Structure formats: structure tokens, C-alpha cells
Short mmCIF file of C-alpha atoms and ligand atoms in Angstrom, two decimals:
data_model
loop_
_atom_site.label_atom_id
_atom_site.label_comp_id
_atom_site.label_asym_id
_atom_site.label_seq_id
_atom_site.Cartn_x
_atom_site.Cartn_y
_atom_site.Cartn_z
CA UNK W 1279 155.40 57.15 120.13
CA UNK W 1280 156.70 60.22 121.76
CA UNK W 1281 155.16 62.78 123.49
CA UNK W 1282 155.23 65.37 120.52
CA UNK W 1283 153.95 62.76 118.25
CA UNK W 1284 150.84 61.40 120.20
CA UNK W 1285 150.12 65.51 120.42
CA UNK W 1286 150.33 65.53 116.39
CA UNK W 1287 148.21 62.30 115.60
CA UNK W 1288 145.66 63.71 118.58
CA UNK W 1289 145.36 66.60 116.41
CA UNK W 1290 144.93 64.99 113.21
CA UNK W 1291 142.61 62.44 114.82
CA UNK W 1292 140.00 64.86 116.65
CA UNK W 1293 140.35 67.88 114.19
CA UNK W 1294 141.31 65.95 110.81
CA UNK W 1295 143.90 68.72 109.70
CA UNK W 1296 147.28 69.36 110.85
CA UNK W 1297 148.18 71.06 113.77
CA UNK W 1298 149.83 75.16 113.05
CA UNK W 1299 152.45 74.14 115.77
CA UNK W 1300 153.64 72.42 118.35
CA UNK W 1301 154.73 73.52 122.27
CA UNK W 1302 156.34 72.38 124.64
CA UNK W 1303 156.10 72.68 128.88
CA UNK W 1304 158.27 70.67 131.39
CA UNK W 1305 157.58 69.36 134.37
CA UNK W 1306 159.68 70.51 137.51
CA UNK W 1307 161.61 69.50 140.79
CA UNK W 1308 162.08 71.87 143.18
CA UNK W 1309 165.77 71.22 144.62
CA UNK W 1310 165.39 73.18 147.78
CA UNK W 1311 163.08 76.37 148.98
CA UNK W 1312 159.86 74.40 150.16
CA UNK W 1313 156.68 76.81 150.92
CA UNK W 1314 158.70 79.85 150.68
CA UNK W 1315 157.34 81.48 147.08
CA UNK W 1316 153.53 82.37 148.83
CA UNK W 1317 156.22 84.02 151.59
CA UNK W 1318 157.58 86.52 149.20
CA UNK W 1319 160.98 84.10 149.57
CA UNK W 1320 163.46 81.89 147.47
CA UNK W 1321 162.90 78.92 145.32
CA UNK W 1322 165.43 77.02 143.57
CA UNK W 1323 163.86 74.80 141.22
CA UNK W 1324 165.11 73.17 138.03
CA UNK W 1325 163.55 72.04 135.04
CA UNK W 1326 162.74 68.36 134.04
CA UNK W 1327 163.35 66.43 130.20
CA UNK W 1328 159.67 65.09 130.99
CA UNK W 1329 157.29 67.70 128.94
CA UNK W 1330 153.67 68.13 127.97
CA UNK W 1331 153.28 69.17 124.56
CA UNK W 1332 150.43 71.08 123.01
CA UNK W 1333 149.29 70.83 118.98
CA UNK W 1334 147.05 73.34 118.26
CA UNK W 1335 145.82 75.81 115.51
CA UNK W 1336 143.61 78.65 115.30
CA UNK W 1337 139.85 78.42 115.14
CA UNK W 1338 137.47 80.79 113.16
CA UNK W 1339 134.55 80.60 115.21
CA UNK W 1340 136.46 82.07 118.23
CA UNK W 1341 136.10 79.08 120.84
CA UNK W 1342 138.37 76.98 122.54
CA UNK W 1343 138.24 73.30 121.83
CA UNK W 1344 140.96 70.81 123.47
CA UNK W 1345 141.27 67.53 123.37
CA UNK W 1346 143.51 65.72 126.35
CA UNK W 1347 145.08 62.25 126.25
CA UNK W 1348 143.80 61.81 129.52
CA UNK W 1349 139.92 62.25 128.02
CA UNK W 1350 138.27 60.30 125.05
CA UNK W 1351 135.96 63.75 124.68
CA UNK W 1352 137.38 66.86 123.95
CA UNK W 1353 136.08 69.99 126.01
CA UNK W 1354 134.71 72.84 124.00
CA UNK W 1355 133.99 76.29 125.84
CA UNK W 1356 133.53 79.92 124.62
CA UNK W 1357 134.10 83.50 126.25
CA UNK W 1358 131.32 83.38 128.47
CA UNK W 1359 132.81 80.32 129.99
CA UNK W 1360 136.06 81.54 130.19
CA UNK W 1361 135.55 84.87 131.43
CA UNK W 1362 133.58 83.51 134.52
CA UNK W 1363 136.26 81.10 136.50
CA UNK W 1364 134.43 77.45 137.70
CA UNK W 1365 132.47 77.56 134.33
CA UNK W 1366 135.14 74.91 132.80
CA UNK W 1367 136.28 71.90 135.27
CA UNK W 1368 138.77 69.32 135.64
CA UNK W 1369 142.02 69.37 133.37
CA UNK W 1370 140.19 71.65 131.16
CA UNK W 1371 140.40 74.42 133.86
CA UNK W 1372 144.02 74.93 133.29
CA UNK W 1373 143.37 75.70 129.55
CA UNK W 1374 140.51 78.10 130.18
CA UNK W 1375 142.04 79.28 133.10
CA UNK W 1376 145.08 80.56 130.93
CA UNK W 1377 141.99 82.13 128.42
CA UNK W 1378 140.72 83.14 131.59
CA UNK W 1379 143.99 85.17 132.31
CA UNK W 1380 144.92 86.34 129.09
CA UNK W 1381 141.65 88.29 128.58
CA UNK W 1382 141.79 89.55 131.86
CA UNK W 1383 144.96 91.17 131.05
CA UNK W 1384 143.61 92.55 127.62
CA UNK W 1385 144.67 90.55 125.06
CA UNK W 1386 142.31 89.34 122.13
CA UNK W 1387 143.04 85.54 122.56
CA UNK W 1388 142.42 84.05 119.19
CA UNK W 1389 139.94 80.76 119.32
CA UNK W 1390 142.04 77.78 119.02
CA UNK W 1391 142.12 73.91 118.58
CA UNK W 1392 144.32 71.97 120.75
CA UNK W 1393 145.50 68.81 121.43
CA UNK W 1394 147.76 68.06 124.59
CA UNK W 1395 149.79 65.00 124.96
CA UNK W 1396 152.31 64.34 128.53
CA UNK W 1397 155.21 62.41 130.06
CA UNK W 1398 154.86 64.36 133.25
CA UNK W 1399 152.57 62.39 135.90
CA UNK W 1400 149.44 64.18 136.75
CA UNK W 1401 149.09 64.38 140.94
CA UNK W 1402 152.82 63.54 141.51
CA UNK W 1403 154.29 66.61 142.80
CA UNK W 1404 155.80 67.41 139.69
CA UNK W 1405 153.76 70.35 137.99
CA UNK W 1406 151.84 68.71 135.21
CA UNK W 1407 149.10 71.86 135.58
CA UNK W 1408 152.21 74.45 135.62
CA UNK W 1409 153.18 72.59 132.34
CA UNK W 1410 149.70 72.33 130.56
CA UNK W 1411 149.37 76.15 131.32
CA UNK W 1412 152.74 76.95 130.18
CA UNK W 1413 152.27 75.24 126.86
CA UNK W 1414 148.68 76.35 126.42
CA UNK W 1415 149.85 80.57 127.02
CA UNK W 1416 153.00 80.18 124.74
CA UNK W 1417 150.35 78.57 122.07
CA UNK W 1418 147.96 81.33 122.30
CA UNK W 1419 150.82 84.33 122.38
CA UNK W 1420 152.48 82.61 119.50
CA UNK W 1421 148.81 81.76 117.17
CA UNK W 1422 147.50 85.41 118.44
CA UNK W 1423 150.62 87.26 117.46
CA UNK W 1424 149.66 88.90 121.30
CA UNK W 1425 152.21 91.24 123.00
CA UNK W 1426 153.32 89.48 126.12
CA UNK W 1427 157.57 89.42 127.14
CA UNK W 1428 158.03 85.81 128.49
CA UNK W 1429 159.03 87.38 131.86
CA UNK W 1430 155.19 88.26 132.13
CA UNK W 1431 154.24 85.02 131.61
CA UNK W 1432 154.48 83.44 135.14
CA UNK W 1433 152.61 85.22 136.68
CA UNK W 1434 149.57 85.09 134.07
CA UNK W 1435 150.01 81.31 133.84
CA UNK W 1436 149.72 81.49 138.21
CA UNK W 1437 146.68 83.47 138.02
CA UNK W 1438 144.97 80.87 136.08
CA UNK W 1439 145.55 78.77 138.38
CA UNK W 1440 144.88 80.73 141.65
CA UNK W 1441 141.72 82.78 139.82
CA UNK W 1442 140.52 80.29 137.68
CA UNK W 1443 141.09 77.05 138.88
CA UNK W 1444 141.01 78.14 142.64
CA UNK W 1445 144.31 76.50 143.82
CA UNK W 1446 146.02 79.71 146.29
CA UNK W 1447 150.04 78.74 145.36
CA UNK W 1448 152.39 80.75 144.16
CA UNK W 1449 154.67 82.01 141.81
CA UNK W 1450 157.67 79.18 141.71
CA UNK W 1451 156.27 75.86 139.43
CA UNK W 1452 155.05 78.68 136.47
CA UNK W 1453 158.81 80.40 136.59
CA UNK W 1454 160.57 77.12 136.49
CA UNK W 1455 158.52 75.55 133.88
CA UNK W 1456 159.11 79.12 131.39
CA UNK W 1457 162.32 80.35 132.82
CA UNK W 1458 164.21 76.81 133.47
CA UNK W 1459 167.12 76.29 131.85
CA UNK W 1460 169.17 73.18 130.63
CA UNK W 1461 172.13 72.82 133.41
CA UNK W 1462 170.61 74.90 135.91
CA UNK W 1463 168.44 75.51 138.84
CA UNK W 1464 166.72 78.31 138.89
CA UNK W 1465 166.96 80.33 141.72
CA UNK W 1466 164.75 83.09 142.15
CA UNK W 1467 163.54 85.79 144.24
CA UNK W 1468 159.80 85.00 144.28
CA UNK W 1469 159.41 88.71 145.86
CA UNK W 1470 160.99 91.02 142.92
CA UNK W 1471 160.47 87.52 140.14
CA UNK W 1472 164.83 88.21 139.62
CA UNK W 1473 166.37 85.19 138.39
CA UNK W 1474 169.68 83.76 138.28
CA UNK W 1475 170.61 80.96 136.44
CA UNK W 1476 172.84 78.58 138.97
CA UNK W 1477 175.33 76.59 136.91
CA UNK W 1478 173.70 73.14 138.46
CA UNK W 1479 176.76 70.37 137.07
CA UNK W 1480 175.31 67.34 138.13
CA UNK W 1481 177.25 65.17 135.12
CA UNK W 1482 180.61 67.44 135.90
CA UNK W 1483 180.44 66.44 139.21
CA UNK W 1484 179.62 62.64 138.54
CA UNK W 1485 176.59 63.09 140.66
CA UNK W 1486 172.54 62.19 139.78
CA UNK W 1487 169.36 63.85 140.93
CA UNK W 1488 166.86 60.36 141.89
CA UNK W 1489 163.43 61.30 141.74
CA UNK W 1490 161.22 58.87 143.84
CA UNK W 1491 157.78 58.97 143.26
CA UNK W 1492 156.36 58.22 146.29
CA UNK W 1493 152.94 56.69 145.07
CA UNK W 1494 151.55 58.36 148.46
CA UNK W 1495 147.94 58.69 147.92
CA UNK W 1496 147.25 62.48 148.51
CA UNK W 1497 146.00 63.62 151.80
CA UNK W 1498 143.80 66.71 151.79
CA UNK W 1499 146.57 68.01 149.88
CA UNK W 1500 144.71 70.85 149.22
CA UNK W 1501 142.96 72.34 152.34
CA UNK W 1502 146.50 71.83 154.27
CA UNK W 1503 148.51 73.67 151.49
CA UNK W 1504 145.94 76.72 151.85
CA UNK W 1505 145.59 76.08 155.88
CA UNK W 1506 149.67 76.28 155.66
CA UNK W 1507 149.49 79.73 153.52
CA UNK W 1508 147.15 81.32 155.90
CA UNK W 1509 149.21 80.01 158.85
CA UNK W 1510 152.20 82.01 157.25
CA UNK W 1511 150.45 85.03 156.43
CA UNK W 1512 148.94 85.84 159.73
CA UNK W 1513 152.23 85.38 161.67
CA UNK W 1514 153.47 88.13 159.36
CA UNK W 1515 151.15 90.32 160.63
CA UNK W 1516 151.12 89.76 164.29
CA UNK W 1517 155.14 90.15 163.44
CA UNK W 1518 154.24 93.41 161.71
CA UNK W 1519 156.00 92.58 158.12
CA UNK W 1520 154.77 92.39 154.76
CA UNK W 1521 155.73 88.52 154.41
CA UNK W 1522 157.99 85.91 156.02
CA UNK W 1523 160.55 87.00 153.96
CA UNK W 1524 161.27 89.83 156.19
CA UNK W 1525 162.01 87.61 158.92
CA UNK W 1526 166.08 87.25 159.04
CA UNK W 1527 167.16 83.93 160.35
CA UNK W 1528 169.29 86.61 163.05
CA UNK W 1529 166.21 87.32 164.42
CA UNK W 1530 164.16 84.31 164.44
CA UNK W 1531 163.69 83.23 168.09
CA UNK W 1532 163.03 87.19 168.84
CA UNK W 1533 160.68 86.85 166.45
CA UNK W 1534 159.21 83.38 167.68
CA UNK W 1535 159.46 84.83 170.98
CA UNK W 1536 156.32 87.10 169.82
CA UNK W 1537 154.35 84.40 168.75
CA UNK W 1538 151.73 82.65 171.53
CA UNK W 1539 151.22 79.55 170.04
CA UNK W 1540 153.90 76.56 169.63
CA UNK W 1541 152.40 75.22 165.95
CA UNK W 1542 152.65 78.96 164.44
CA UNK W 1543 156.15 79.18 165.69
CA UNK W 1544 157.13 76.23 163.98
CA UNK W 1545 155.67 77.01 160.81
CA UNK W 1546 157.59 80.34 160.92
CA UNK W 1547 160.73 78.66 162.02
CA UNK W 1548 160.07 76.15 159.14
CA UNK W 1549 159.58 79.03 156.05
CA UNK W 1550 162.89 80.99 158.02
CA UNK W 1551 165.11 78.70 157.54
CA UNK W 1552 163.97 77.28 154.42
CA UNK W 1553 164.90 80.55 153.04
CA UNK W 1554 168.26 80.57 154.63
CA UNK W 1555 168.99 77.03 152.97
CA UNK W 1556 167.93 78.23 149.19
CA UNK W 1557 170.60 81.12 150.30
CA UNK W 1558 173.11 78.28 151.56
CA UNK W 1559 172.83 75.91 148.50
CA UNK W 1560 172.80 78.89 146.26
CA UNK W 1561 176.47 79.42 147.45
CA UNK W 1562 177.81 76.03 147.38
CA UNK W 1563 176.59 75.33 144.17
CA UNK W 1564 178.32 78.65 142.57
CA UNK W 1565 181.71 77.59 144.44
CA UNK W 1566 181.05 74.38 142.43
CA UNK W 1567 180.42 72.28 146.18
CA UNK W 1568 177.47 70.82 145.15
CA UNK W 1569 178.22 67.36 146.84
CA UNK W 1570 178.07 69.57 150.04
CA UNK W 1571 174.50 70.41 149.60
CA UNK W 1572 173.90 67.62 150.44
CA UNK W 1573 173.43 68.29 154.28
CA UNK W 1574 171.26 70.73 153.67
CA UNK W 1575 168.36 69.20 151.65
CA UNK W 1576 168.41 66.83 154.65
CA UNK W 1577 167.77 69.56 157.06
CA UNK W 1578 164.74 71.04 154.62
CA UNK W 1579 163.24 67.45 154.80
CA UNK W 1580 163.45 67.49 158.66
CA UNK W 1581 161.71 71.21 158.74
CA UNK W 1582 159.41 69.78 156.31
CA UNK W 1583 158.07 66.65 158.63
CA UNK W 1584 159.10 68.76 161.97
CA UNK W 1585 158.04 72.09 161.57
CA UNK W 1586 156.00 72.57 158.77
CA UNK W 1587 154.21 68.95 159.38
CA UNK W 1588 153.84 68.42 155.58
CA UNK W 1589 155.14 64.90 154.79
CA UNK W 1590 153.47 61.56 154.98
CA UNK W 1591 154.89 58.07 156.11
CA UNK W 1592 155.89 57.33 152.44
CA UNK W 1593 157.66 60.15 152.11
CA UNK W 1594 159.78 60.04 155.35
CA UNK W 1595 160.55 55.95 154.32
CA UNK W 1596 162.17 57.15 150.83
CA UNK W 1597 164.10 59.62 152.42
CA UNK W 1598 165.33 57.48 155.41
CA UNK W 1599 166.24 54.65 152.90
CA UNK W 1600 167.65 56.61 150.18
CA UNK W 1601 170.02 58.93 152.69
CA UNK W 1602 170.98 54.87 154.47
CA UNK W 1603 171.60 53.72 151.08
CA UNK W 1604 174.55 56.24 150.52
CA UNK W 1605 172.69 59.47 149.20
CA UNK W 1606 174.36 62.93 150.11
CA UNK W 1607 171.13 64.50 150.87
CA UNK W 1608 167.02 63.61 150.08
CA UNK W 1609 164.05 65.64 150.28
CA UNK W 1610 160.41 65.72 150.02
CA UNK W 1611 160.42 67.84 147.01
CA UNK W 1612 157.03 70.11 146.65
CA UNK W 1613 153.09 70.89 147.94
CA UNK W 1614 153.64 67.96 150.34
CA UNK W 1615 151.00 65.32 151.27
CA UNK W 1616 152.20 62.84 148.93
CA UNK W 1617 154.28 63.36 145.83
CA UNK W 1618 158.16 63.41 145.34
CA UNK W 1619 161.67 63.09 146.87
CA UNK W 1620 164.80 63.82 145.20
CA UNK W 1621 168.09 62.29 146.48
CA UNK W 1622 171.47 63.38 145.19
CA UNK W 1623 173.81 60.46 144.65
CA UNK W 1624 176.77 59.47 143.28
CA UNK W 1625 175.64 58.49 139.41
CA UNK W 1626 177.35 55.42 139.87
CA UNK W 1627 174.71 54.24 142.50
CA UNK W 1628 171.51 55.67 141.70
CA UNK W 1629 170.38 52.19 140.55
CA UNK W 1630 171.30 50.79 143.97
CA UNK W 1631 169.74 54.02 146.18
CA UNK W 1632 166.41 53.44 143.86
CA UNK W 1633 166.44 49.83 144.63
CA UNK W 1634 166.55 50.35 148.61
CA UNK W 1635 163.81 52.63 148.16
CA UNK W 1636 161.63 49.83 146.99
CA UNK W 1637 162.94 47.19 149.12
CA UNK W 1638 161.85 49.95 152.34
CA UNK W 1639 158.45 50.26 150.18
CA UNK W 1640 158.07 46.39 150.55
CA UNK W 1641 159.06 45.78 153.79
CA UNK W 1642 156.21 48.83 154.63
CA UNK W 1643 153.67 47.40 152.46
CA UNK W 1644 153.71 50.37 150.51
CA UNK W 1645 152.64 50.30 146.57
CA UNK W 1646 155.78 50.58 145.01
CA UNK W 1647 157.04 53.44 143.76
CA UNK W 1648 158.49 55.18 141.23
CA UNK W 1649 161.87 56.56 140.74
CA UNK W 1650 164.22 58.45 137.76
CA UNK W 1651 167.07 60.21 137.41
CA UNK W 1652 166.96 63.29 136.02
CA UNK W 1653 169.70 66.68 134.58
CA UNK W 1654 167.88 69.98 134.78
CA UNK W 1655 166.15 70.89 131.22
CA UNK W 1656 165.45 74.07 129.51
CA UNK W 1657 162.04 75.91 130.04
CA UNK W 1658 158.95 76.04 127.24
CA UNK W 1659 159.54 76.71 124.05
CA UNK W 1660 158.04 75.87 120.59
CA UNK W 1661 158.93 72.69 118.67
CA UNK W 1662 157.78 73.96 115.39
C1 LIG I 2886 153.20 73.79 145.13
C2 LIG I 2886 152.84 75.22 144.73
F1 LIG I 2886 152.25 75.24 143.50
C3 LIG I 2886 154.06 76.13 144.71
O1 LIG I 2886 153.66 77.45 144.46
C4 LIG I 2886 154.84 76.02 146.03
O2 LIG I 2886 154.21 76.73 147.05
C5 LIG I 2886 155.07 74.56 146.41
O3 LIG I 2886 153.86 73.81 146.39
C6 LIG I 2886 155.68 74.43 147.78
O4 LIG I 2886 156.96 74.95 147.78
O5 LIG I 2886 153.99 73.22 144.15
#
């Protein structure tokens, strides 16, 4: 059964009636433009056909009651629990969280049933909580007739997840899950939220995006991400500027040159030049070089595992293997500590880069992993 079906007959079967609509959230892959969004940088992310979809209807009594795939028992909360963030744990959080936000911004968020069904992994890197909040707000806007332009939502669907939830990221998994569109990265200024839709050929160019789930158990995923933020934000103010952004890649070692200690320099030259590359890519791909972007996903891997110190041994073995197996470029792609790498190959061999990703896995006795190929897909929307 498809996604948008198991979210129908998970309706029918917890709430015996049928569902007043149906929405829909992809996943995402961030092509390049690692740990720059919390820097007030660039992101160029794209979209992915793998979606979470959300059934729901309103409710009468004014609660919240959703039921997950994931979970034999639904979760049921009220206002109290949603206007006080921790009250509502696990998955759930994300769907309160989005209450959470809503309310907090003044809207009278209708009580609803839901059911949520997903082909996007949960803990792989690739934004399954940006996706179940995505599909949860457009729900709730749409049942609640509520006032909110779609260029608002990101960074509603971000504070549920930094307020509510807890997690400190930023702004880029929300705008590529709403704003993505099919045939296109998105890149965007994570400082003013401006957006440009990058024409992002893959097919034209008779190239394929291989996503390799690296199966990496995460590793404190979460206390480095934040240690990483903070790391970021106090170099900005012993450099005197609002965010990393400000730092021109011109006047990076004047800039390191202010810094006393080697691991903060690194992580500033890491978020720099990350920037620089978004910048980079962002050219190539509107001359239409986007085999020659290769190179520089490459170099965002290396500032990734040199500079930034944010990959793990799994991680570095699918990139090694996929760029020896032909690939123009790989990448960690994400948080870090685990999740995905994307490789752009010729279409022709994706099958053949995927398999010497596995036979590296083996030799390593790693768990095998996973792997895809993927064409950027459009942003959240409802299905009816
Ligand atoms: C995670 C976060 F959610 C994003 O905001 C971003 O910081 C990313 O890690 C790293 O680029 O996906």
C-alpha cells in the first residue's frame, strides 16, 4: 500500500470515519551548505519523492489526537499540554510542538484527528520531523481556515521544534520540506529566508543523486550539533559580527588570526567556506555545469571530517568508496554523526557506485547500508 493509503486506512481504522483530507511533507537532502543556516548563511537543499502524509479531520471537543504508524496507541493531548513544551514526548512532540507554535503565534488551532503514515526513515539524516511538522501545520491552516502565507510557515514549523521539542537547529530542513520544488535545489539565504529556485537538471544532464544511508548508529548526535552551534556563535562575538555569515572568505585567516584556540578556528574556517561553496555550486549549476560541482561537494565533505569534526567512520568509507567508484563528488549530507551521503554520478552507474559502497561496508564489517537515487521533488502540499 502506499504511503497516502496506509494514512487513509489509519484513519478509518483508529477514528472509524473518513479522513477531511490528506497532506503531504517530503523528506530532504541537503546538496551542499552544511551547518551554515544557525550561521545566518546559505543552504542549498532539494526536496525528496519520499513523503510523510497526514489524514486528519477536525475534532469537536478541541483536542489533538494522532495516531502514528510507528505506535500501536495513538497520543491524545489538549491545550494545557500543548501550550507548556515537554508536556507531549517522543514523535508526538512534533505534532504538539506545531500546536505549540501555532497558538503561540495567535491562531485558534481547531482540535483535530490525525493519522500519519511515512516513506522517509526516521533518524537517517533525512528530515522525517521537518516532514511530520510540515504536514501536521499545512493540516491545521487548511481544517482551521487560519491566516498564515506559506512563506511564514518555516519558521513556525522550526520553532516547534527548537521551543517545543528542544532540538536548537535552524531554519533550512522546514524551508526545503515547504518551499522545495520539483527540479530544483533550493538555495536560500537562511539570514533574509530569500529563495531562489536553482534549475537542478540531474536527468538533462544524464547524471543521478545516490543517497547512501549510512546505517551509522548516531553518536551524541545531539549534544555535538548544539556544542557545534555554540562553538559558532561565540567566535562571532569575539570577531565582533552578528553571525558567521559576516565573515568573507577574503578575510578569513585575518579573521582566524583573532581567534586563540586551534579547534574554534577550524570550526570558523569550516562554516566560511561552506558558505563560499553553496555560493560556488549556486553558479555552476545556473551556467548548467553541474557535473563540475562535483569537486566541490568533495571539499565540503573534507571540511566536514577536518574542520568541523562531524563525520563518523561510516560516513568517511561511503564517501571514499563512492568518489573511487567513479562519482564526481560525495558528501556527508546533514546534522552529522551518522546519517547520509549523497554522491553525484553518471545515471548509468549509480547501480555500480551503490554496490562499492556495500562491498567497502563488508570489507569494514559495517551493517550494510542503504542507498537510492533520487530527482529533487516539490515541497508540501495537499493531496485532497
Ligand atoms: C540539521 C538541522 F536541523 C539543520 O537546521 C542544519 O543545521 C543541518 O543539521 C546541518 O546543516 O539537519
Amino acid at each position: 500500500m502506499n504511503v497516502a493509503d496506509r494514512a487513509t486506512a489509519g484513519f478509518r481504522q483508529r477514528y472509524g470515519a473518513e479522513p477531511a483530507g490528506r497532506w503531504a511533507a517530503p523528506g530532504r537532502v541537503n546538496l551542499i551548505g552544511e551547518h551554515t543556516d544557525y550561521n545566518d548563511g546559505f543552504v542549498l537543499p532539494f526536496a525528496l519523492p519520499l513523503r510523510t502524509v497526514v489524514a486528519a479531520a477536525p475534532a469537536r471537543d478541541g483536542r489533538w489526537t494522532v495516531w502514528s504508524e510507528l505506535d500501536d496507541e495513538p497520543v491524545d493531548f489538549g491545550p494545557a499540554d500543548a501550550d507548556e513544551p515537554g508536556r507531549v514526548d517522543g514523535w508526538a512532540a512534533y505534532v504538539a510542538g506545531v500546536v505549540w507554535a501555532l497558538r503561540a503565534d495567535g491562531h485558534d488551532v481547531p482540535g483535530a484527528r490525525l493519522a500519519v503514515a511515512s516513506d522517509v526513515p526516521v533518524g537517517s539524516g533525512l528530515s522525517s520531523s521537518a516532514a511530520i511538522e510540515s504536514a501536521v501545520l499545512a493540516a491545521l491552516v487548511d481544517l482551521g481556515g487560519l491566516d498564515l502565507p506559506t512563506g511564514r510557515w518555516p519558521r513556525l514549523a522550526q520553532r516547534a521544534e527548537n521551543d517545543y521539542v528542544g532540538a536548537p537547529t535552524g531554519i533550512m530542513d522546514q524551508s526545503a520540506v515547504i518551499r522545495g520544488r520539483a527540479g530544483h535545489a533550493l538555495f536560500l539565504d537562511c539570514r533574509t529566508e530569500e529563495v531562489e529556485q536553482i534549475p537542478f537538471d540531474l536527468d538533462g544532464a544524464g547524471l543521478a543523486v545516490l543517497v547512501i544511508d549510512s546505517r551509522a548508529p548516531h553518536r551524541h548526535a545531539d549534544g555535538e550539533y548544539a556544542a557545534r552551534r555554540k562553538s559558532c556563535e561565540r567566535a562571532a562575538a569575539t570577531l565582533g559580527v552578528t553571525a558567521l555569515r559576516d565573515v568573507d572568505v577574503a578575510d578569513l585567516d585575518a579573521a582566524l588570526a583573532r581567534l586563540d584556540d586551534d579547534e574554534t578556528r577550524r570550526r570558523v574556517r569550516h562554516v566560511v567556506t561552506e558558505n563560499q561553496r553553496v555560493l560556488d555550486t549556486v553558479a555552476l549549476l545556473r551556467a548548467g555545469r553541474v557535473r563540475d560541482t562535483g569537486p566541490l561537494l568533495t571539499a565540503s565533505h573534507a571540511s566536514m571530517r577536518d574542520d568541523f569534526e562531524i563525520t563518523v567512520p561510516e560516513i568517511d568509507t561511503a564517501v571514499e568508496a563512492a568518489l573511487a567508484a567513479g562519482a564526481y563528488g560525495a558528501r556527508m549530507t546533514g546534522g552529522g554523526f551518522g546519517g547520509c551521503v549523497l554522491a553525484l554520478v553518471d545515471a548509468g552507474s549509480a547501480d555500480a557506485v551503490a554496490a562499492a559502497v556495500t562491498d567497502a561496508y563488508a570489507r569494514n564489517g559495517f551493517t550494510a547500508p542503504g542507498t537510492l537515487t533520487v530527482l529533487p521533488a516539490g515541497g508540501v502540499t495537499r493531496l485532497d
